[in-house]
Amino acid sequence: MTVRAGLIGLGIMGSAYAEHLLSAGFATTGFDVAPEALGTFASRGGAAARTPGEVAASSDVIVSALASTDALEAAFFGRGGVAEAAHSGTIVVEASTFSLSVKERLRERLAARGARVLDAPVSGTGTQARVRDLAIYASGDRSAYDTALPVLDAIARAVRYVGPFGNGSKLKYVANLLVTIHNVSTAEAIVLAQKAGLDLHAMLEVIGAGAGSSRMLEVRGPRMADCEYDDPGMKVDVYQKDLAIIEEFANAVGAPTPLFSQSALIHRAALAQGHAKDDTASVAEVLRTMAGL
């Protein structure tokens, strides 16, 4: 049986998923509250739904790519929501970064409709999503994962089944802790090199070939070197949610996070300095200000 794909959310990440699914030949139905996002999706061959419930009625595997818990609640349990049309064959892949309690509540509420939910957050930026350079940490029912795997393979470079429901989110919190630190460490390296009078792009090439490299150096280093933060892969204001989730999780398990805590302050300073809608690479401007550049 050919799996029919559905998308709830056609923003930075969801629109990239749509491109890959349509290119791979999946019949794909999508919904977004923004008419322009729906129009773009339809122009590329997707079936634009009028409600999230229409996505559920037309899909076997639904990927949820939403930025907030309010959006999740409205899309799944509001009028015309996914829950109204979900059935025993529905598999929901919740790919966003939310707290474990939010994901567990989603699973419980959809189970009443017979639907199964995978906790399967994505590691990677919007820029990486566009070139299918993502990792997915999928957790939950193994048979649901097996059914959803062709869809996940179409949108990500690496897909890993990581065990019981919730493990995916726990791994994503660890991954985002590293992303937060590495983003600031990249900015720190950029500013140090600039103060030292080095060619920033040459520095990125040379350092990138050695032990000091990181994915953030590769992905966000060029943006920082050029001071280009529009067309964001992750917006500064949206990332504040992720910072809070990591802090809550680390406190709950009793893990010290001194480097993360300091890096989170720099990300919050970027928000305070007016970079809310810019890419999180704009943390470099916080350090440039500190350096008098």
Short mmCIF file of N, CA, C and O in Angstrom, two decimals, residues 191-291:
data_model
loop_
_atom_site.label_atom_id
_atom_site.label_comp_id
_atom_site.label_asym_id
_atom_site.label_seq_id
_atom_site.Cartn_x
_atom_site.Cartn_y
_atom_site.Cartn_z
N VAL A 191 34.11 36.63 16.16
CA VAL A 191 34.48 37.93 16.70
C VAL A 191 35.97 37.98 17.07
O VAL A 191 36.64 38.99 16.82
N LEU A 192 36.47 36.91 17.63
CA LEU A 192 37.91 36.86 17.94
C LEU A 192 38.74 36.99 16.66
O LEU A 192 39.71 37.76 16.61
N ALA A 193 38.35 36.26 15.62
CA ALA A 193 39.08 36.33 14.35
C ALA A 193 38.98 37.73 13.75
O ALA A 193 39.96 38.26 13.19
N GLN A 194 37.80 38.35 13.86
CA GLN A 194 37.62 39.70 13.31
C GLN A 194 38.49 40.71 14.07
O GLN A 194 39.14 41.57 13.45
N LYS A 195 38.51 40.60 15.38
CA LYS A 195 39.34 41.51 16.18
C LYS A 195 40.82 41.32 15.88
O LYS A 195 41.62 42.26 15.98
N ALA A 196 41.18 40.08 15.48
CA ALA A 196 42.58 39.78 15.17
C ALA A 196 42.96 40.17 13.74
O ALA A 196 44.11 39.99 13.34
N GLY A 197 41.99 40.65 12.97
CA GLY A 197 42.27 41.10 11.62
C GLY A 197 42.34 39.99 10.59
O GLY A 197 42.89 40.18 9.51
N LEU A 198 41.76 38.84 10.90
CA LEU A 198 41.79 37.71 9.97
C LEU A 198 40.66 37.81 8.95
O LEU A 198 39.61 38.41 9.22
N ASP A 199 40.86 37.20 7.79
CA ASP A 199 39.80 37.05 6.80
C ASP A 199 38.83 35.99 7.33
O ASP A 199 39.20 34.83 7.54
N LEU A 200 37.58 36.39 7.55
CA LEU A 200 36.65 35.51 8.24
C LEU A 200 36.30 34.26 7.43
O LEU A 200 36.20 33.16 7.98
N HIS A 201 36.13 34.41 6.12
CA HIS A 201 35.80 33.23 5.31
C HIS A 201 36.99 32.28 5.20
O HIS A 201 36.81 31.06 5.20
N ALA A 202 38.19 32.84 5.14
CA ALA A 202 39.38 31.99 5.13
C ALA A 202 39.50 31.25 6.46
O ALA A 202 39.85 30.07 6.51
N MET A 203 39.19 31.96 7.56
CA MET A 203 39.23 31.32 8.88
C MET A 203 38.25 30.16 8.94
O MET A 203 38.59 29.07 9.42
N LEU A 204 37.02 30.37 8.43
CA LEU A 204 36.03 29.31 8.47
C LEU A 204 36.49 28.08 7.68
O LEU A 204 36.28 26.94 8.10
N GLU A 205 37.11 28.31 6.54
CA GLU A 205 37.59 27.20 5.72
C GLU A 205 38.70 26.44 6.41
O GLU A 205 38.71 25.19 6.45
N VAL A 206 39.65 27.17 6.99
CA VAL A 206 40.80 26.53 7.62
C VAL A 206 40.39 25.81 8.91
O VAL A 206 40.71 24.63 9.11
N ILE A 207 39.66 26.50 9.79
CA ILE A 207 39.23 25.90 11.05
C ILE A 207 38.26 24.76 10.79
O ILE A 207 38.27 23.74 11.50
N GLY A 208 37.44 24.90 9.76
CA GLY A 208 36.46 23.86 9.44
C GLY A 208 37.07 22.54 9.04
O GLY A 208 36.40 21.51 9.09
N ALA A 209 38.32 22.57 8.63
CA ALA A 209 39.00 21.33 8.24
C ALA A 209 39.69 20.65 9.42
O ALA A 209 40.27 19.57 9.26
N GLY A 210 39.63 21.26 10.59
CA GLY A 210 40.34 20.71 11.74
C GLY A 210 39.43 20.30 12.88
O GLY A 210 38.21 20.21 12.73
N ALA A 211 40.04 20.08 14.03
CA ALA A 211 39.33 19.57 15.20
C ALA A 211 38.38 20.59 15.81
O ALA A 211 37.49 20.23 16.59
N GLY A 212 38.52 21.85 15.46
CA GLY A 212 37.66 22.88 16.02
C GLY A 212 36.34 23.05 15.29
O GLY A 212 35.54 23.92 15.66
N SER A 213 36.09 22.24 14.28
CA SER A 213 34.87 22.40 13.49
C SER A 213 33.64 21.93 14.25
O SER A 213 33.72 21.18 15.22
N SER A 214 32.48 22.40 13.78
CA SER A 214 31.18 21.93 14.28
C SER A 214 30.17 22.21 13.20
O SER A 214 30.42 22.97 12.26
N ARG A 215 28.99 21.59 13.31
CA ARG A 215 27.96 21.85 12.31
C ARG A 215 27.51 23.31 12.35
O ARG A 215 27.15 23.89 11.33
N MET A 216 27.50 23.92 13.53
CA MET A 216 27.13 25.33 13.61
C MET A 216 28.17 26.21 12.97
O MET A 216 27.85 27.23 12.35
N LEU A 217 29.43 25.85 13.08
CA LEU A 217 30.49 26.59 12.37
C LEU A 217 30.24 26.52 10.87
O LEU A 217 30.37 27.52 10.15
N GLU A 218 29.85 25.34 10.39
CA GLU A 218 29.60 25.15 8.96
C GLU A 218 28.33 25.86 8.50
O GLU A 218 28.31 26.52 7.46
N VAL A 219 27.26 25.71 9.29
CA VAL A 219 25.95 26.20 8.85
C VAL A 219 25.78 27.69 9.13
O VAL A 219 25.28 28.45 8.28
N ARG A 220 26.18 28.14 10.32
CA ARG A 220 25.92 29.53 10.70
C ARG A 220 27.15 30.42 10.63
O ARG A 220 27.01 31.66 10.61
N GLY A 221 28.33 29.83 10.56
CA GLY A 221 29.54 30.63 10.46
C GLY A 221 29.52 31.61 9.29
O GLY A 221 29.82 32.80 9.46
N PRO A 222 29.18 31.15 8.07
CA PRO A 222 29.14 32.08 6.93
C PRO A 222 28.14 33.21 7.12
O PRO A 222 28.40 34.36 6.72
N ARG A 223 26.99 32.94 7.72
CA ARG A 223 26.02 34.00 8.00
C ARG A 223 26.63 35.05 8.94
O ARG A 223 26.46 36.27 8.74
N MET A 224 27.30 34.57 9.97
CA MET A 224 27.91 35.48 10.93
C MET A 224 29.01 36.31 10.28
O MET A 224 29.15 37.50 10.55
N ALA A 225 29.80 35.68 9.41
CA ALA A 225 30.88 36.39 8.74
C ALA A 225 30.34 37.52 7.86
O ALA A 225 30.93 38.60 7.77
N ASP A 226 29.19 37.28 7.23
CA ASP A 226 28.60 38.25 6.32
C ASP A 226 27.55 39.14 6.98
O ASP A 226 26.98 40.03 6.33
N CYS A 227 27.27 38.91 8.25
CA CYS A 227 26.22 39.66 8.98
C CYS A 227 24.88 39.56 8.25
O CYS A 227 24.14 40.55 8.15
N GLU A 228 24.55 38.38 7.77
CA GLU A 228 23.31 38.15 7.04
C GLU A 228 22.40 37.22 7.85
O GLU A 228 22.69 36.03 7.98
N TYR A 229 21.32 37.78 8.36
CA TYR A 229 20.48 37.02 9.28
C TYR A 229 19.02 36.91 8.83
O TYR A 229 18.19 36.38 9.57
N ASP A 230 18.71 37.42 7.63
CA ASP A 230 17.36 37.26 7.14
C ASP A 230 17.18 35.86 6.53
O ASP A 230 18.14 35.09 6.49
N ASP A 231 15.98 35.54 6.05
CA ASP A 231 15.66 34.19 5.59
C ASP A 231 16.09 33.17 6.65
O ASP A 231 16.91 32.28 6.39
N PRO A 232 15.56 33.29 7.86
CA PRO A 232 16.06 32.50 8.99
C PRO A 232 15.77 31.01 8.90
O PRO A 232 14.69 30.61 8.47
N GLY A 233 16.75 30.22 9.33
CA GLY A 233 16.53 28.80 9.50
C GLY A 233 15.87 28.52 10.84
O GLY A 233 15.15 27.54 11.01
N MET A 234 16.12 29.38 11.82
CA MET A 234 15.47 29.37 13.12
C MET A 234 15.46 30.79 13.64
O MET A 234 16.51 31.43 13.74
N LYS A 235 14.27 31.30 13.94
CA LYS A 235 14.14 32.67 14.41
C LYS A 235 14.51 32.77 15.88
O LYS A 235 14.22 31.87 16.68
N VAL A 236 15.11 33.90 16.24
CA VAL A 236 15.53 34.13 17.61
C VAL A 236 14.35 34.05 18.57
O VAL A 236 14.46 33.43 19.65
N ASP A 237 13.21 34.65 18.21
CA ASP A 237 12.08 34.62 19.14
C ASP A 237 11.50 33.23 19.30
O ASP A 237 11.14 32.82 20.41
N VAL A 238 11.44 32.45 18.23
CA VAL A 238 10.92 31.09 18.32
C VAL A 238 11.85 30.21 19.16
O VAL A 238 11.39 29.37 19.94
N TYR A 239 13.15 30.46 19.07
CA TYR A 239 14.11 29.61 19.79
C TYR A 239 14.05 29.81 21.30
O TYR A 239 14.53 28.96 22.06
N GLN A 240 13.45 30.92 21.75
CA GLN A 240 13.33 31.12 23.19
C GLN A 240 12.53 29.98 23.83
O GLN A 240 12.80 29.59 24.98
N LYS A 241 11.54 29.45 23.10
CA LYS A 241 10.77 28.30 23.59
C LYS A 241 11.68 27.11 23.84
O LYS A 241 11.58 26.44 24.88
N ASP A 242 12.58 26.84 22.91
CA ASP A 242 13.49 25.71 23.05
C ASP A 242 14.42 25.88 24.24
O ASP A 242 14.70 24.92 24.97
N LEU A 243 14.90 27.11 24.44
CA LEU A 243 15.77 27.37 25.57
C LEU A 243 15.06 27.06 26.89
O LEU A 243 15.63 26.42 27.79
N ALA A 244 13.81 27.49 27.00
CA ALA A 244 13.05 27.26 28.22
C ALA A 244 12.79 25.77 28.45
O ALA A 244 12.86 25.29 29.59
N ILE A 245 12.52 25.04 27.37
CA ILE A 245 12.27 23.60 27.49
C ILE A 245 13.52 22.88 27.98
O ILE A 245 13.45 21.99 28.85
N ILE A 246 14.68 23.23 27.44
CA ILE A 246 15.92 22.59 27.86
C ILE A 246 16.20 22.89 29.32
O ILE A 246 16.58 21.99 30.10
N GLU A 247 16.01 24.13 29.73
CA GLU A 247 16.23 24.50 31.13
C GLU A 247 15.32 23.71 32.05
O GLU A 247 15.75 23.18 33.09
N GLU A 248 14.04 23.61 31.68
CA GLU A 248 13.07 22.86 32.49
C GLU A 248 13.47 21.39 32.60
O GLU A 248 13.42 20.79 33.68
N PHE A 249 13.88 20.81 31.47
CA PHE A 249 14.25 19.39 31.46
C PHE A 249 15.51 19.16 32.30
O PHE A 249 15.56 18.21 33.10
N ALA A 250 16.53 20.00 32.12
CA ALA A 250 17.78 19.83 32.88
C ALA A 250 17.53 19.97 34.38
O ALA A 250 18.08 19.21 35.19
N ASN A 251 16.68 20.91 34.77
CA ASN A 251 16.36 21.09 36.19
C ASN A 251 15.60 19.88 36.73
O ASN A 251 15.84 19.43 37.86
N ALA A 252 14.71 19.32 35.89
CA ALA A 252 13.90 18.18 36.34
C ALA A 252 14.76 16.95 36.61
O ALA A 252 14.47 16.19 37.54
N VAL A 253 15.80 16.74 35.80
CA VAL A 253 16.65 15.56 35.98
C VAL A 253 17.86 15.86 36.86
O VAL A 253 18.64 14.97 37.19
N GLY A 254 18.06 17.14 37.23
CA GLY A 254 19.16 17.51 38.12
C GLY A 254 20.51 17.53 37.46
O GLY A 254 21.52 17.19 38.09
N ALA A 255 20.57 17.95 36.19
CA ALA A 255 21.84 17.98 35.47
C ALA A 255 22.39 19.41 35.41
O ALA A 255 21.66 20.34 35.04
N PRO A 256 23.65 19.60 35.77
CA PRO A 256 24.25 20.95 35.67
C PRO A 256 24.51 21.30 34.20
O PRO A 256 24.96 20.47 33.42
N THR A 257 24.22 22.54 33.82
CA THR A 257 24.41 22.98 32.43
C THR A 257 25.04 24.37 32.40
O THR A 257 24.46 25.33 31.86
N PRO A 258 26.24 24.53 32.93
CA PRO A 258 26.85 25.87 33.00
C PRO A 258 27.11 26.51 31.64
O PRO A 258 26.86 27.71 31.47
N LEU A 259 27.59 25.75 30.67
CA LEU A 259 27.85 26.32 29.35
C LEU A 259 26.56 26.69 28.64
O LEU A 259 26.46 27.73 28.00
N PHE A 260 25.57 25.81 28.75
CA PHE A 260 24.27 26.11 28.16
C PHE A 260 23.67 27.37 28.78
O PHE A 260 23.13 28.23 28.07
N SER A 261 23.73 27.49 30.09
CA SER A 261 23.13 28.63 30.78
C SER A 261 23.73 29.94 30.30
O SER A 261 23.00 30.92 30.05
N GLN A 262 25.04 29.99 30.15
CA GLN A 262 25.68 31.20 29.65
C GLN A 262 25.33 31.47 28.19
O GLN A 262 25.10 32.61 27.78
N SER A 263 25.26 30.41 27.40
CA SER A 263 24.91 30.56 25.98
C SER A 263 23.47 31.03 25.81
O SER A 263 23.16 31.81 24.90
N ALA A 264 22.58 30.55 26.68
CA ALA A 264 21.19 30.98 26.62
C ALA A 264 21.06 32.48 26.88
O ALA A 264 20.23 33.16 26.27
N LEU A 265 21.91 33.01 27.75
CA LEU A 265 21.89 34.45 28.02
C LEU A 265 22.22 35.25 26.77
O LEU A 265 21.63 36.31 26.51
N ILE A 266 23.15 34.76 25.96
CA ILE A 266 23.53 35.46 24.73
C ILE A 266 22.37 35.42 23.73
O ILE A 266 22.08 36.41 23.05
N HIS A 267 21.69 34.28 23.65
CA HIS A 267 20.53 34.19 22.76
C HIS A 267 19.42 35.15 23.22
O HIS A 267 18.72 35.74 22.37
N ARG A 268 19.24 35.29 24.51
CA ARG A 268 18.21 36.21 25.01
C ARG A 268 18.62 37.66 24.79
O ARG A 268 17.78 38.52 24.57
N ALA A 269 19.93 37.91 24.84
CA ALA A 269 20.40 39.26 24.55
C ALA A 269 20.14 39.62 23.08
O ALA A 269 19.82 40.77 22.76
N ALA A 270 20.26 38.64 22.19
CA ALA A 270 19.96 38.88 20.77
C ALA A 270 18.50 39.30 20.60
O ALA A 270 18.18 40.19 19.81
N LEU A 271 17.61 38.66 21.35
CA LEU A 271 16.19 39.03 21.31
C LEU A 271 16.02 40.46 21.81
O LEU A 271 15.32 41.27 21.17
N ALA A 272 16.67 40.80 22.91
CA ALA A 272 16.54 42.13 23.50
C ALA A 272 17.11 43.22 22.59
O ALA A 272 16.67 44.37 22.64
N GLN A 273 18.07 42.85 21.77
CA GLN A 273 18.72 43.83 20.89
C GLN A 273 18.03 43.98 19.54
O GLN A 273 18.56 44.62 18.64
N GLY A 274 16.84 43.38 19.40
CA GLY A 274 16.04 43.62 18.21
C GLY A 274 16.16 42.59 17.11
O GLY A 274 15.74 42.83 15.98
N HIS A 275 16.68 41.41 17.42
CA HIS A 275 16.88 40.38 16.40
C HIS A 275 15.80 39.30 16.42
O HIS A 275 16.03 38.18 15.96
N ALA A 276 14.63 39.62 16.94
CA ALA A 276 13.57 38.62 17.15
C ALA A 276 13.28 37.78 15.92
O ALA A 276 13.15 36.55 16.02
N LYS A 277 13.19 38.40 14.76
CA LYS A 277 12.82 37.69 13.53
C LYS A 277 14.03 37.30 12.69
O LYS A 277 13.87 36.79 11.58
N ASP A 278 15.21 37.52 13.22
CA ASP A 278 16.43 37.14 12.52
C ASP A 278 16.82 35.70 12.85
O ASP A 278 16.35 35.11 13.83
N ASP A 279 17.71 35.15 12.04
CA ASP A 279 18.26 33.83 12.34
C ASP A 279 19.08 33.90 13.63
O ASP A 279 19.65 34.94 13.97
N THR A 280 19.13 32.77 14.34
CA THR A 280 19.88 32.76 15.60
C THR A 280 21.38 32.97 15.42
O THR A 280 22.09 33.19 16.40
N ALA A 281 21.84 32.97 14.17
CA ALA A 281 23.24 33.35 13.93
C ALA A 281 23.50 34.78 14.37
O ALA A 281 24.66 35.18 14.59
N SER A 282 22.43 35.56 14.55
CA SER A 282 22.58 36.96 14.97
C SER A 282 23.13 37.11 16.38
O SER A 282 23.41 38.23 16.82
N VAL A 283 23.32 36.01 17.11
CA VAL A 283 24.01 36.12 18.40
C VAL A 283 25.40 36.71 18.21
O VAL A 283 25.98 37.29 19.14
N ALA A 284 25.94 36.60 16.99
CA ALA A 284 27.26 37.19 16.72
C ALA A 284 27.24 38.70 16.92
O ALA A 284 28.26 39.30 17.32
N GLU A 285 26.08 39.33 16.67
CA GLU A 285 26.00 40.78 16.83
C GLU A 285 26.05 41.18 18.30
O GLU A 285 26.51 42.27 18.64
N VAL A 286 25.58 40.31 19.19
CA VAL A 286 25.70 40.58 20.63
C VAL A 286 27.18 40.64 21.01
O VAL A 286 27.62 41.57 21.71
N LEU A 287 27.95 39.69 20.52
CA LEU A 287 29.37 39.66 20.86
C LEU A 287 30.14 40.76 20.13
O LEU A 287 31.11 41.30 20.67
N ARG A 288 29.70 41.10 18.91
CA ARG A 288 30.34 42.24 18.22
C ARG A 288 30.14 43.51 19.02
O ARG A 288 31.06 44.35 19.14
N THR A 289 28.95 43.70 19.58
CA THR A 289 28.69 44.87 20.40
C THR A 289 29.57 44.86 21.64
O THR A 289 30.15 45.90 22.01
N MET A 290 29.69 43.71 22.26
CA MET A 290 30.54 43.59 23.44
C MET A 290 32.01 43.89 23.11
O MET A 290 32.76 44.41 23.94
N ALA A 291 32.39 43.56 21.87
CA ALA A 291 33.77 43.76 21.45
C ALA A 291 34.04 45.15 20.90
O ALA A 291 35.16 45.48 20.53
#
